[in-house]
Tab-separated table of C-alpha atoms in Angstrom:
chain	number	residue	atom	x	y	z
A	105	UNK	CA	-135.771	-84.151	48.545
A	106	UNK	CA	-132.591	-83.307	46.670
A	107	UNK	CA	-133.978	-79.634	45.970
A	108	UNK	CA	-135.272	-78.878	48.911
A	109	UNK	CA	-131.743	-79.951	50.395
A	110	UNK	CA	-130.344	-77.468	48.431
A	111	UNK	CA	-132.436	-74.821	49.376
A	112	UNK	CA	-132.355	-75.599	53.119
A	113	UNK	CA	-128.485	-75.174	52.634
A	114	UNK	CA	-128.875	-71.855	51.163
A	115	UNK	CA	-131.438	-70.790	54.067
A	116	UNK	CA	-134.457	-70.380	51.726
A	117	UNK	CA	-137.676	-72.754	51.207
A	118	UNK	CA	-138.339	-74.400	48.436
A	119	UNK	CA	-141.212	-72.577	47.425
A	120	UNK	CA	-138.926	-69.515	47.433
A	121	UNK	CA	-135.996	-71.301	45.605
A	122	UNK	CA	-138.952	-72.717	42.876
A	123	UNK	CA	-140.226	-68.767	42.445
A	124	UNK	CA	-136.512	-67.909	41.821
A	125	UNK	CA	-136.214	-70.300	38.859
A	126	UNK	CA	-139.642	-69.218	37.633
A	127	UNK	CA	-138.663	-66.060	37.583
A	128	UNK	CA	-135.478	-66.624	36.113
A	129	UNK	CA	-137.473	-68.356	33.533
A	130	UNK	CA	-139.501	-65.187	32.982
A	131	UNK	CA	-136.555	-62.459	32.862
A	132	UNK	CA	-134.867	-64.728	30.223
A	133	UNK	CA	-137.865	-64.771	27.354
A	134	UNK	CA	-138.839	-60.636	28.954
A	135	UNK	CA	-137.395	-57.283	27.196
A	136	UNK	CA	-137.750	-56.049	30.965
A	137	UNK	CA	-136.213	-57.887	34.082
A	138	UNK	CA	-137.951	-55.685	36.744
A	139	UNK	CA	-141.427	-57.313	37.043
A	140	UNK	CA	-143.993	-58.073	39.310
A	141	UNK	CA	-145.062	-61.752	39.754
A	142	UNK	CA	-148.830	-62.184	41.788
A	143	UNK	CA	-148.289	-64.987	44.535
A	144	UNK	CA	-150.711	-67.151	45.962
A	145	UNK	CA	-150.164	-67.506	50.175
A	146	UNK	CA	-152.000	-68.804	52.609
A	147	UNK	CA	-154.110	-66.889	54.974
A	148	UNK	CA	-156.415	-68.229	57.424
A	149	UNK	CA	-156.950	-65.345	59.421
A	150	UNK	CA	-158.487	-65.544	63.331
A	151	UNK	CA	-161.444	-64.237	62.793
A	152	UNK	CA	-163.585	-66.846	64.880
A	153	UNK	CA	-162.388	-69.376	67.447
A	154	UNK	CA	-163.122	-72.129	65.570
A	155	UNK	CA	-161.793	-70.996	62.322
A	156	UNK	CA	-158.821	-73.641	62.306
A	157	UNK	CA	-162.394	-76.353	61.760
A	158	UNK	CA	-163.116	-74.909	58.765
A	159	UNK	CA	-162.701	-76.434	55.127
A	160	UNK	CA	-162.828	-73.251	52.939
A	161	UNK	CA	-160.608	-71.509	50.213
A	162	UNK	CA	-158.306	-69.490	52.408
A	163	UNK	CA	-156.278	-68.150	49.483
A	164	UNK	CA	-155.264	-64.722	49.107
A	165	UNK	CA	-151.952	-62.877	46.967
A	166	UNK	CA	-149.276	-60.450	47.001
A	167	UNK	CA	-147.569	-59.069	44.975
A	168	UNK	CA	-143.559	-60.439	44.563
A	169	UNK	CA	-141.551	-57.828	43.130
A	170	UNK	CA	-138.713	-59.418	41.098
A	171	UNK	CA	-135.691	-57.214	40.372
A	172	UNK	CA	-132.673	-59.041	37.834
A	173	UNK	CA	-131.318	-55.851	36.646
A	174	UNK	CA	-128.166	-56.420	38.521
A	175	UNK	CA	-128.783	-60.174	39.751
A	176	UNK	CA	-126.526	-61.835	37.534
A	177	UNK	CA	-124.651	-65.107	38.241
A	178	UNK	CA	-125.392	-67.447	41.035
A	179	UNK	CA	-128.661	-68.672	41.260
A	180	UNK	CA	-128.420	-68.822	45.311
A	181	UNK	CA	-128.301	-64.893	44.937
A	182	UNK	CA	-131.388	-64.552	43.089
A	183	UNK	CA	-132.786	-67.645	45.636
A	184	UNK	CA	-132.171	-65.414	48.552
A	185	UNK	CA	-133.502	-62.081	47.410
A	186	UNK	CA	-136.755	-63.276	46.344
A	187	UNK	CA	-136.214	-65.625	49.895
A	188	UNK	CA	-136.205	-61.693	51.488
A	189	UNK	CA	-138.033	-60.023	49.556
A	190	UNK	CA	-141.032	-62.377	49.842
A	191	UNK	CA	-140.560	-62.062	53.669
A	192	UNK	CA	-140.929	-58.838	53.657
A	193	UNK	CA	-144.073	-58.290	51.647
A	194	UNK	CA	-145.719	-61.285	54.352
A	195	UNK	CA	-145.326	-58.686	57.030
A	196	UNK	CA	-148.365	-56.978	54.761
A	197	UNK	CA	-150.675	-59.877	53.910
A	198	UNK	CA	-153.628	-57.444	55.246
A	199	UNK	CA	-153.332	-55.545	52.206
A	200	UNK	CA	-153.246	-58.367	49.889
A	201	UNK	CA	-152.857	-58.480	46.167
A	202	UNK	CA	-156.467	-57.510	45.155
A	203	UNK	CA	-155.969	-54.320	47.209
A	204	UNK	CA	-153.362	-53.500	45.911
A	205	UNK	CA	-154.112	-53.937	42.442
A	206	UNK	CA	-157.583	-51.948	43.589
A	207	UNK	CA	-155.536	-48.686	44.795
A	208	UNK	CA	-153.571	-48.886	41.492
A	209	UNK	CA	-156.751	-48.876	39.042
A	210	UNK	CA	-157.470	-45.818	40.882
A	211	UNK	CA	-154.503	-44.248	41.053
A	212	UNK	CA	-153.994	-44.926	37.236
A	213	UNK	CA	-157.360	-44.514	36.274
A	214	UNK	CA	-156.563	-48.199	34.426
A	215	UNK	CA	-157.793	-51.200	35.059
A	216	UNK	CA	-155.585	-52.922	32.570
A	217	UNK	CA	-152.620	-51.174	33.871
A	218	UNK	CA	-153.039	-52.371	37.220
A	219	UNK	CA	-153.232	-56.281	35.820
A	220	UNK	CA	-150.621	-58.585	37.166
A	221	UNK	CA	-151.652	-61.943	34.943
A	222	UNK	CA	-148.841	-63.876	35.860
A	223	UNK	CA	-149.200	-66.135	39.080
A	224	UNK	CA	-146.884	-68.139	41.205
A	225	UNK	CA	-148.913	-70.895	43.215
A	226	UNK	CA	-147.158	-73.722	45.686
A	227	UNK	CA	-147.896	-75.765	47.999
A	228	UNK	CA	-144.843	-77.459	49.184
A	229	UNK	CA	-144.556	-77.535	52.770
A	230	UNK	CA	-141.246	-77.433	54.735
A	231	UNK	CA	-141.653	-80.821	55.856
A	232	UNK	CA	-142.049	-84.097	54.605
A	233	UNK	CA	-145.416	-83.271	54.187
A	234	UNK	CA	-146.445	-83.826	50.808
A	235	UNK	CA	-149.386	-82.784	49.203
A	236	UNK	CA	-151.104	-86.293	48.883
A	237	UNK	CA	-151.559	-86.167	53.031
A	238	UNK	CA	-154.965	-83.684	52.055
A	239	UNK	CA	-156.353	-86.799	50.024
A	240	UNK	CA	-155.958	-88.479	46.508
A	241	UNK	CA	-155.269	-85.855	44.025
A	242	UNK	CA	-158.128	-87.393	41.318
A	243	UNK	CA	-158.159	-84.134	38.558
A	244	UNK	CA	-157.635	-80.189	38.752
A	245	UNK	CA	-158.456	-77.551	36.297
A	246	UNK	CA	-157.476	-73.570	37.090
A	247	UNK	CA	-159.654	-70.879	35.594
A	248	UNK	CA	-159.262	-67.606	37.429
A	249	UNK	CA	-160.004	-64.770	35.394
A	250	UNK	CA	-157.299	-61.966	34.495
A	251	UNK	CA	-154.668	-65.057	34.742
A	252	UNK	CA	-152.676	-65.947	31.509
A	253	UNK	CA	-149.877	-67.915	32.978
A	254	UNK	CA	-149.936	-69.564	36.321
A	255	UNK	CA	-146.946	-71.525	37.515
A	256	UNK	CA	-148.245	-74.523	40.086
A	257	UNK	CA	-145.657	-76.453	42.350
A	258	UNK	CA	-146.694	-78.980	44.778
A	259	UNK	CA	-145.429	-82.335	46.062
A	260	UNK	CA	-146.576	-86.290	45.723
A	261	UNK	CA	-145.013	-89.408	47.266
A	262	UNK	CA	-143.636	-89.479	43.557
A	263	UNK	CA	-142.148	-86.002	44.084
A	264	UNK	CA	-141.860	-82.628	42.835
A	265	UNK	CA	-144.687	-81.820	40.511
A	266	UNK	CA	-144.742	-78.701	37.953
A	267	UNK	CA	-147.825	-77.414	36.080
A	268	UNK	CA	-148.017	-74.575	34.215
A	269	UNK	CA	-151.824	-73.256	33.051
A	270	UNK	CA	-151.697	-71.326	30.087
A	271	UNK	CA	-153.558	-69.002	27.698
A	272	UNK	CA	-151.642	-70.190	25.195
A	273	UNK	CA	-153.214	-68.268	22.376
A	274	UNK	CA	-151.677	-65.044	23.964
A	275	UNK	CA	-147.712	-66.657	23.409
A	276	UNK	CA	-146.260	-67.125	20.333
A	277	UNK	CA	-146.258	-71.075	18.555
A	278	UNK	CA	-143.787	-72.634	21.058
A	279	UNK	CA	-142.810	-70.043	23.637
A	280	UNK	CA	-144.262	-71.873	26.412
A	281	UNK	CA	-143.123	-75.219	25.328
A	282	UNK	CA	-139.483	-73.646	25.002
A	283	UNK	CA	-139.879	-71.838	28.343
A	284	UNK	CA	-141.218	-75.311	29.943
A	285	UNK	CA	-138.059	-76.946	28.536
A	286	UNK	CA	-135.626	-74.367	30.138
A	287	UNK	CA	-137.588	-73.904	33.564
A	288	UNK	CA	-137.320	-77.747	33.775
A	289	UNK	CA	-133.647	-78.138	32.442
A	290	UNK	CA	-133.090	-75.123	35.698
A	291	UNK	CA	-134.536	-76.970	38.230
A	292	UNK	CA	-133.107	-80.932	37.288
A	293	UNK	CA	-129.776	-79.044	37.234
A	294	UNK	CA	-130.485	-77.785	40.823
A	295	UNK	CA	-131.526	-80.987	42.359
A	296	UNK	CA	-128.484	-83.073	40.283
A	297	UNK	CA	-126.473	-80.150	41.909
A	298	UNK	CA	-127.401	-80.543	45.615
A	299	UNK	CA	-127.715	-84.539	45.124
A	300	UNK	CA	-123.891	-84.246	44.555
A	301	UNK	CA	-123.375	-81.996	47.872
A	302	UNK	CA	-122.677	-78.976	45.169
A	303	UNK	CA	-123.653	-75.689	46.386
A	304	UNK	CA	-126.001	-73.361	44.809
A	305	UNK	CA	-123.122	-70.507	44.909
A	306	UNK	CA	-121.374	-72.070	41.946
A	307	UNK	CA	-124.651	-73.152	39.978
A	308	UNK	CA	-124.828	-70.382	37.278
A	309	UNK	CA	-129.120	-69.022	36.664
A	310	UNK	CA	-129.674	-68.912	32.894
A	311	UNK	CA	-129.672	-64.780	33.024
C-alpha cells in the first residue's frame, strides 16, 4: 500500500513505478543504458460477444523502450517517463511485441538480433485488488523460450511479491543475487519513503 501511495502521488501506477526500478536495476549492472525491455500487457481483444466469458491466456507484449542516458537523479523522473512512454506504445498493442520482433528478423536478416530476452511481467491492479481474488496461488513455474530473465510483480493479502526467473547459467556467479539485493534495497527504500509522506522527487535512483 505504501508504494503504490507513492506512485499514485507521482501520477504513475505501480506497475509503471516497479518497471522503473527494474530498469534502474538493469542500467546499473549494463555497459549501455538505452535498452529495450519486452512487457507483458493484457489484451483481451473484442473479437466475439462473449469474449469477456472466456478463461484463456490473453497475454500479449510490447516492447518498452528505456532511455537513462540523461535520466539521472530522481527516481520520480525515471517513474514518469517509462509512466509515458509505456502509454504511448499501448496506443499500438495491435502490433504487439512478436510483430515487431518479426519485422526486425527481416529487416536484419537476424533472428538473434531481433531477441529481446529480458521481460517485465505484473499483475498489480490499481485497486485493492490483489492477485489472490483469481484463486489460491498453489505453485508457478515460467518457461517461455528466448526468455533469460523475467522480472514478475504481483500482489497477495501479504503484499507486494517479487520473482525473478532466471537462466542463471548465462550471468556470472552472483550477478543476479547482487542485482536481487539492490532491486530490493530500491524498492523497500521507496515504500519506507512514501510511508513517511516523503516524495519520490527527493528519493535519489541508484544510476
Amino acid at each position: 500500500q505504501a508504494f503504490k501511495q507513492g506512485a499514485q502521488a507521482i501520477h504513475v501506477t505501480a506497475s509503471a513505478a516497479l518497471c522503473a526500478a527494474f530498469a534502474d536495476t538493469l542500467a546499473l549492472w549494463s555497459a549501455c543504458h538505452h535498452f529495450v525491455i519486452n512487457t507483458t500487457v493484457f489484451n483481451r481483444l473484442p473479437v466475439h460477444p462473449e469474449v469477456d466469458t472466456l478463461v484463456g491466456d490473453f497475454t500479449s507484449t510490447i516492447l518498452l523502450e528505456i532511455d537513462y542516458r540523461e535520466a539521472v537523479g530522481a527516481f520520480q523522473t525515471k517513474a514518469q517517463a517509462v509512466q509515458k512512454q509505456l502509454s504511448r506504445d499501448l496506443q499500438h498493442v495491435f502490433f504487439n511485441g512478436v510483430l515487431v520482433q518479426r519485422a526486425l528478423a527481416k529487416n536484419r536478416k537476424s533472428q538473434k538480433a531481433s531477441q529481446f530476452p529480458v521481460v517485465f511481467t505484473s499483475t498489480i491492479f490499481d485497486d485493492s485488488t490483489s492477485f489472490e481474488s483469481l484463486g489460491r496461488y498453489v505453485c508457478g513455474i515460467s518457461q517461455t523460450p528466448q526468455v533469460q530473465f523475467d522480472c514478475q510483480v504481483y500482489e497477495t493479502a501479504d503484499g507486494l511479491v517479487i520473482h525473478w526467473d532466471t537462466v542463471d547459467e548465462l550471468f556470472p556467479a552472483g550477478m543476479i543475487a547482487d542485482m536481487h539485493a539492490a532491486f530490493d534495497t530500491l524498492v523497500t527504500s521507496l515504500c519506507k519513503a512514501a510511508d513517511e509522506n516523503q516524495r519520490w522527487a527527493q528519493h535519489r535512483s541508484m544510476v
